[in-house]
PDB file of C-alpha atoms in Angstrom:
ATOM      1  CA  MET A   1      65.987 -49.179 219.192  1.00 56.00           C
ATOM      2  CA  MET A   2      69.386 -49.840 217.613  1.00 56.00           C
ATOM      3  CA  GLY A   3      68.590 -53.567 217.648  1.00 61.00           C
ATOM      4  CA  GLN A   4      65.453 -52.972 215.571  1.00 61.00           C
ATOM      5  CA  TRP A   5      67.401 -50.957 213.011  1.00 54.00           C
ATOM      6  CA  LEU A   6      70.093 -53.621 212.926  1.00 55.00           C
ATOM      7  CA  LEU A   7      67.491 -56.289 212.152  1.00 62.00           C
ATOM      8  CA  THR A   8      65.960 -54.070 209.474  1.00 61.00           C
ATOM      9  CA  LEU A   9      69.337 -53.591 207.811  1.00 56.00           C
ATOM     10  CA  MET A  10      70.059 -57.302 207.983  1.00 60.00           C
ATOM     11  CA  HIS A  11      66.755 -57.965 206.199  1.00 53.00           C
ATOM     12  CA  HIS A  12      67.576 -55.356 203.539  1.00 55.00           C
ATOM     13  CA  THR A  13      70.983 -56.974 203.036  1.00 57.00           C
ATOM     14  CA  ARG A  14      69.443 -60.439 202.815  1.00 57.00           C
ATOM     15  CA  GLY A  15      66.915 -59.138 200.308  1.00 56.00           C
ATOM     16  CA  LEU A  16      69.672 -57.665 198.164  1.00 53.00           C
ATOM     17  CA  PHE A  17      71.481 -61.003 198.175  1.00 54.00           C
ATOM     18  CA  LEU A  18      68.264 -62.691 197.024  1.00 53.00           C
ATOM     19  CA  PHE A  19      67.842 -60.152 194.196  1.00 54.00           C
ATOM     20  CA  GLN A  20      71.152 -61.083 192.619  1.00 53.00           C
ATOM     21  CA  ASP A  21      71.046 -62.946 189.345  1.00 52.00           C
ATOM     22  CA  PRO A  22      73.904 -65.499 189.357  1.00 52.00           C
ATOM     23  CA  GLU A  23      74.011 -65.452 185.554  1.00 54.00           C
ATOM     24  CA  ASN A  24      74.759 -61.726 185.513  1.00 54.00           C
ATOM     25  CA  PRO A  25      78.541 -61.164 185.804  1.00 52.00           C
ATOM     26  CA  SER A  26      78.033 -57.713 187.371  1.00 50.00           C
ATOM     27  CA  ASN A  27      76.622 -59.477 190.460  1.00 52.00           C
ATOM     28  CA  ARG A  28      79.820 -61.276 191.305  1.00 59.00           C
ATOM     29  CA  ASN A  29      81.581 -58.341 192.891  1.00 74.00           C
ATOM     30  CA  ALA A  30      81.220 -54.654 193.527  1.00 79.00           C
ATOM     31  CA  PRO A  31      83.826 -52.504 191.752  1.00 85.00           C
ATOM     32  CA  LEU A  32      87.095 -52.131 193.637  1.00 88.00           C
ATOM     33  CA  TRP A  33      86.668 -48.372 194.043  1.00 91.00           C
ATOM     34  CA  ILE A  34      83.277 -48.921 195.711  1.00 91.00           C
ATOM     35  CA  ARG A  35      84.710 -51.500 198.096  1.00 88.00           C
ATOM     36  CA  LEU A  36      87.618 -49.217 198.985  1.00 92.00           C
ATOM     37  CA  LEU A  37      85.361 -46.196 199.447  1.00 95.00           C
ATOM     38  CA  LEU A  38      83.011 -48.135 201.743  1.00 94.00           C
ATOM     39  CA  LEU A  39      85.953 -49.546 203.690  1.00 94.00           C
ATOM     40  CA  ILE A  40      87.618 -46.155 204.171  1.00 96.00           C
ATOM     41  CA  TYR A  41      84.305 -44.543 205.100  1.00 97.00           C
ATOM     42  CA  GLY A  42      83.441 -47.312 207.558  1.00 96.00           C
ATOM     43  CA  VAL A  43      86.820 -47.298 209.277  1.00 96.00           C
ATOM     44  CA  SER A  44      86.732 -43.495 209.507  1.00 97.00           C
ATOM     45  CA  MET A  45      83.264 -43.488 211.054  1.00 97.00           C
ATOM     46  CA  MET A  46      84.163 -46.294 213.467  1.00 96.00           C
ATOM     47  CA  ILE A  47      87.258 -44.441 214.613  1.00 97.00           C
ATOM     48  CA  TRP A  48      85.461 -41.096 214.900  1.00 97.00           C
ATOM     49  CA  ILE A  49      82.308 -42.301 216.640  1.00 97.00           C
ATOM     50  CA  GLY A  50      83.908 -45.248 218.430  1.00 96.00           C
ATOM     51  CA  THR A  51      86.633 -43.184 220.073  1.00 96.00           C
ATOM     52  CA  THR A  52      84.103 -40.534 221.072  1.00 97.00           C
ATOM     53  CA  LEU A  53      81.976 -43.181 222.775  1.00 97.00           C
ATOM     54  CA  LEU A  54      84.979 -44.872 224.370  1.00 96.00           C
ATOM     55  CA  ASP A  55      86.135 -41.506 225.745  1.00 96.00           C
ATOM     56  CA  ALA A  56      82.696 -41.212 227.345  1.00 96.00           C
ATOM     57  CA  ASN A  57      83.111 -44.729 228.863  1.00 97.00           C
ATOM     58  CA  GLN A  58      80.387 -46.154 226.602  1.00 96.00           C
ATOM     59  CA  PHE A  59      82.162 -49.396 225.624  1.00 96.00           C
ATOM     60  CA  PHE A  60      79.084 -51.480 224.801  1.00 95.00           C
ATOM     61  CA  LEU A  61      77.506 -48.673 222.809  1.00 95.00           C
ATOM     62  CA  ALA A  62      80.775 -48.217 220.873  1.00 96.00           C
ATOM     63  CA  VAL A  63      80.785 -51.935 220.007  1.00 94.00           C
ATOM     64  CA  ALA A  64      77.115 -51.812 218.984  1.00 93.00           C
ATOM     65  CA  VAL A  65      77.668 -48.748 216.783  1.00 94.00           C
ATOM     66  CA  CYS A  66      80.672 -50.388 215.105  1.00 94.00           C
ATOM     67  CA  ALA A  67      78.618 -53.538 214.451  1.00 92.00           C
ATOM     68  CA  TYR A  68      75.867 -51.371 212.991  1.00 92.00           C
ATOM     69  CA  ILE A  69      78.354 -49.619 210.709  1.00 94.00           C
ATOM     70  CA  ILE A  70      79.613 -52.984 209.460  1.00 92.00           C
ATOM     71  CA  ILE A  71      76.061 -54.158 208.710  1.00 90.00           C
ATOM     72  CA  ILE A  72      74.997 -50.979 206.900  1.00 92.00           C
ATOM     73  CA  LEU A  73      78.169 -50.952 204.800  1.00 93.00           C
ATOM     74  CA  THR A  74      77.625 -54.632 203.969  1.00 90.00           C
ATOM     75  CA  MET A  75      74.184 -53.631 202.743  1.00 90.00           C
ATOM     76  CA  GLY A  76      75.817 -50.886 200.655  1.00 92.00           C
ATOM     77  CA  TRP A  77      78.349 -53.291 199.176  1.00 91.00           C
ATOM     78  CA  THR A  78      75.622 -55.839 198.428  1.00 88.00           C
ATOM     79  CA  SER A  79      73.497 -53.207 196.685  1.00 89.00           C
ATOM     80  CA  PHE A  80      76.291 -52.550 194.204  1.00 90.00           C
ATOM     81  CA  ARG A  81      76.620 -56.286 193.584  1.00 86.00           C
ATOM     82  CA  THR A  82      73.020 -56.419 192.369  1.00 84.00           C
ATOM     83  CA  GLY A  83      73.832 -54.220 189.388  1.00 84.00           C
ATOM     84  CA  CYS A  84      70.639 -52.234 190.081  1.00 88.00           C
ATOM     85  CA  ASN A  85      71.166 -48.484 190.232  1.00 92.00           C
ATOM     86  CA  TYR A  86      68.010 -48.006 192.303  1.00 93.00           C
ATOM     87  CA  ALA A  87      69.299 -50.392 194.983  1.00 92.00           C
ATOM     88  CA  SER A  88      72.689 -48.661 195.013  1.00 94.00           C
ATOM     89  CA  ILE A  89      71.149 -45.193 195.333  1.00 96.00           C
ATOM     90  CA  GLY A  90      68.841 -46.436 198.086  1.00 96.00           C
ATOM     91  CA  ALA A  91      71.743 -47.954 200.018  1.00 95.00           C
ATOM     92  CA  ILE A  92      73.835 -44.796 199.713  1.00 97.00           C
ATOM     93  CA  LEU A  93      70.901 -42.743 200.990  1.00 97.00           C
ATOM     94  CA  PHE A  94      70.496 -45.136 203.945  1.00 95.00           C
ATOM     95  CA  ILE A  95      74.181 -44.733 204.751  1.00 96.00           C
ATOM     96  CA  ILE A  96      73.862 -40.944 204.563  1.00 97.00           C
ATOM     97  CA  SER A  97      70.727 -40.957 206.726  1.00 96.00           C
ATOM     98  CA  ASP A  98      72.284 -43.142 209.397  1.00 95.00           C
ATOM     99  CA  SER A  99      75.537 -41.185 209.302  1.00 97.00           C
ATOM    100  CA  ILE A 100      73.707 -37.920 209.968  1.00 97.00           C
ATOM    101  CA  LEU A 101      71.794 -39.649 212.745  1.00 96.00           C
ATOM    102  CA  ALA A 102      74.984 -41.004 214.365  1.00 95.00           C
ATOM    103  CA  ILE A 103      76.920 -37.756 214.088  1.00 97.00           C
ATOM    104  CA  ASN A 104      73.983 -35.809 215.505  1.00 97.00           C
ATOM    105  CA  LYS A 105      73.504 -38.265 218.376  1.00 96.00           C
ATOM    106  CA  PHE A 106      77.106 -39.034 219.348  1.00 96.00           C
ATOM    107  CA  ILE A 107      79.376 -36.255 218.032  1.00 96.00           C
ATOM    108  CA  ALA A 108      77.698 -32.857 217.669  1.00 96.00           C
ATOM    109  CA  PRO A 109      74.240 -31.453 217.000  1.00 97.00           C
ATOM    110  CA  ILE A 110      73.444 -30.863 213.338  1.00 97.00           C
ATOM    111  CA  GLU A 111      71.011 -28.109 212.475  1.00 97.00           C
ATOM    112  CA  TYR A 112      67.919 -29.472 210.702  1.00 97.00           C
ATOM    113  CA  SER A 113      69.159 -33.008 211.368  1.00 97.00           C
ATOM    114  CA  HIS A 114      65.638 -34.403 211.657  1.00 97.00           C
ATOM    115  CA  GLN A 115      64.689 -33.043 208.235  1.00 98.00           C
ATOM    116  CA  PHE A 116      67.904 -34.354 206.606  1.00 98.00           C
ATOM    117  CA  ILE A 117      67.538 -37.751 208.266  1.00 97.00           C
ATOM    118  CA  MET A 118      63.910 -38.180 207.252  1.00 97.00           C
ATOM    119  CA  LEU A 119      64.448 -36.878 203.717  1.00 98.00           C
ATOM    120  CA  THR A 120      67.314 -39.271 203.046  1.00 98.00           C
ATOM    121  CA  TYR A 121      65.590 -42.145 204.854  1.00 96.00           C
ATOM    122  CA  TYR A 122      62.349 -41.896 202.867  1.00 97.00           C
ATOM    123  CA  ALA A 123      64.251 -41.338 199.634  1.00 98.00           C
ATOM    124  CA  ALA A 124      66.229 -44.506 200.425  1.00 96.00           C
ATOM    125  CA  GLN A 125      62.992 -46.431 200.976  1.00 94.00           C
ATOM    126  CA  PHE A 126      61.649 -45.068 197.682  1.00 96.00           C
ATOM    127  CA  PHE A 127      64.700 -46.218 195.709  1.00 95.00           C
ATOM    128  CA  MET A 128      64.738 -49.613 197.428  1.00 91.00           C
ATOM    129  CA  THR A 129      61.102 -50.022 196.430  1.00 91.00           C
ATOM    130  CA  LEU A 130      61.954 -49.090 192.845  1.00 93.00           C
ATOM    131  CA  SER A 131      64.725 -51.691 192.903  1.00 89.00           C
ATOM    132  CA  ILE A 132      62.162 -54.368 193.802  1.00 85.00           C
ATOM    133  CA  ALA A 133      59.914 -53.283 190.939  1.00 81.00           C
ATOM    134  CA  ASN A 134      62.934 -53.218 188.608  1.00 74.00           C
ATOM    135  CA  TYR A 135      63.965 -56.699 189.747  1.00 69.00           C
ATOM    136  CA  SER A 136      60.447 -58.076 189.276  1.00 64.00           C
ATOM    137  CA  GLU A 137      60.294 -56.603 185.782  1.00 65.00           C
ATOM    138  CA  SER A 138      63.671 -58.053 184.776  1.00 61.00           C
ATOM    139  CA  ARG A 139      62.697 -61.470 186.195  1.00 57.00           C
ATOM    140  CA  SER A 140      59.464 -61.408 184.184  1.00 60.00           C
ATOM    141  CA  LYS A 141      61.376 -60.597 181.000  1.00 60.00           C
ATOM    142  CA  SER A 142      63.897 -63.339 181.757  1.00 55.00           C
ATOM    143  CA  ALA A 143      61.136 -65.894 182.362  1.00 52.00           C
ATOM    144  CA  THR A 144      59.430 -64.898 179.107  1.00 56.00           C
ATOM    145  CA  MET A 145      62.681 -65.298 177.157  1.00 55.00           C
ATOM    146  CA  ASN A 146      63.307 -68.737 178.667  1.00 56.00           C
ATOM    147  CA  VAL A 147      59.833 -69.933 177.631  1.00 52.00           C
ATOM    148  CA  VAL A 148      60.245 -68.858 174.012  1.00 50.00           C
TER     149      VAL A 148
END
C-alpha cells in the first residue's frame, strides 16, 4: 500500500516539475522560509515516527516511512516552485492528510482521523486539479501572446 502512495506522490512531483515555466523567475526556487519550514517539519516527523518504529523493531518500515516523508516534502517544495497557489495549497493539504494518517497509524489514535484524512485528501486533489486548469489557462494565454 505504501508503495502505491509513494508512486502516486512521485507522479505528482513529476507533474509539478513539468508545470514549471522556465521563463518565470518565481519557478527557480521556493522561498527560503518554505524550504526551512519543510526541512524542520520533515526532520521532526522522521525523528518522531522513525524512532517510534525503531523502538518497535520495525527497521524496514522506519526506512520506508522516512523515504515517504522525503518524497512528500519534495512534492511540497516543488509545488511552491511552480508559483501556483492552488498547487501549493494542494501539496500542503496532502502533507497534512498523510501526517494525520502516519500519526494515527504509528504514534497514537486520533479521534475522527478518517474524516480528517479524507477531507484533507480530497481537498488536496481538488486544489491540484485547479492547478492543472490554472496552468492550462496560463499556457493558452502565453501561446496566444507569442502568436500575436
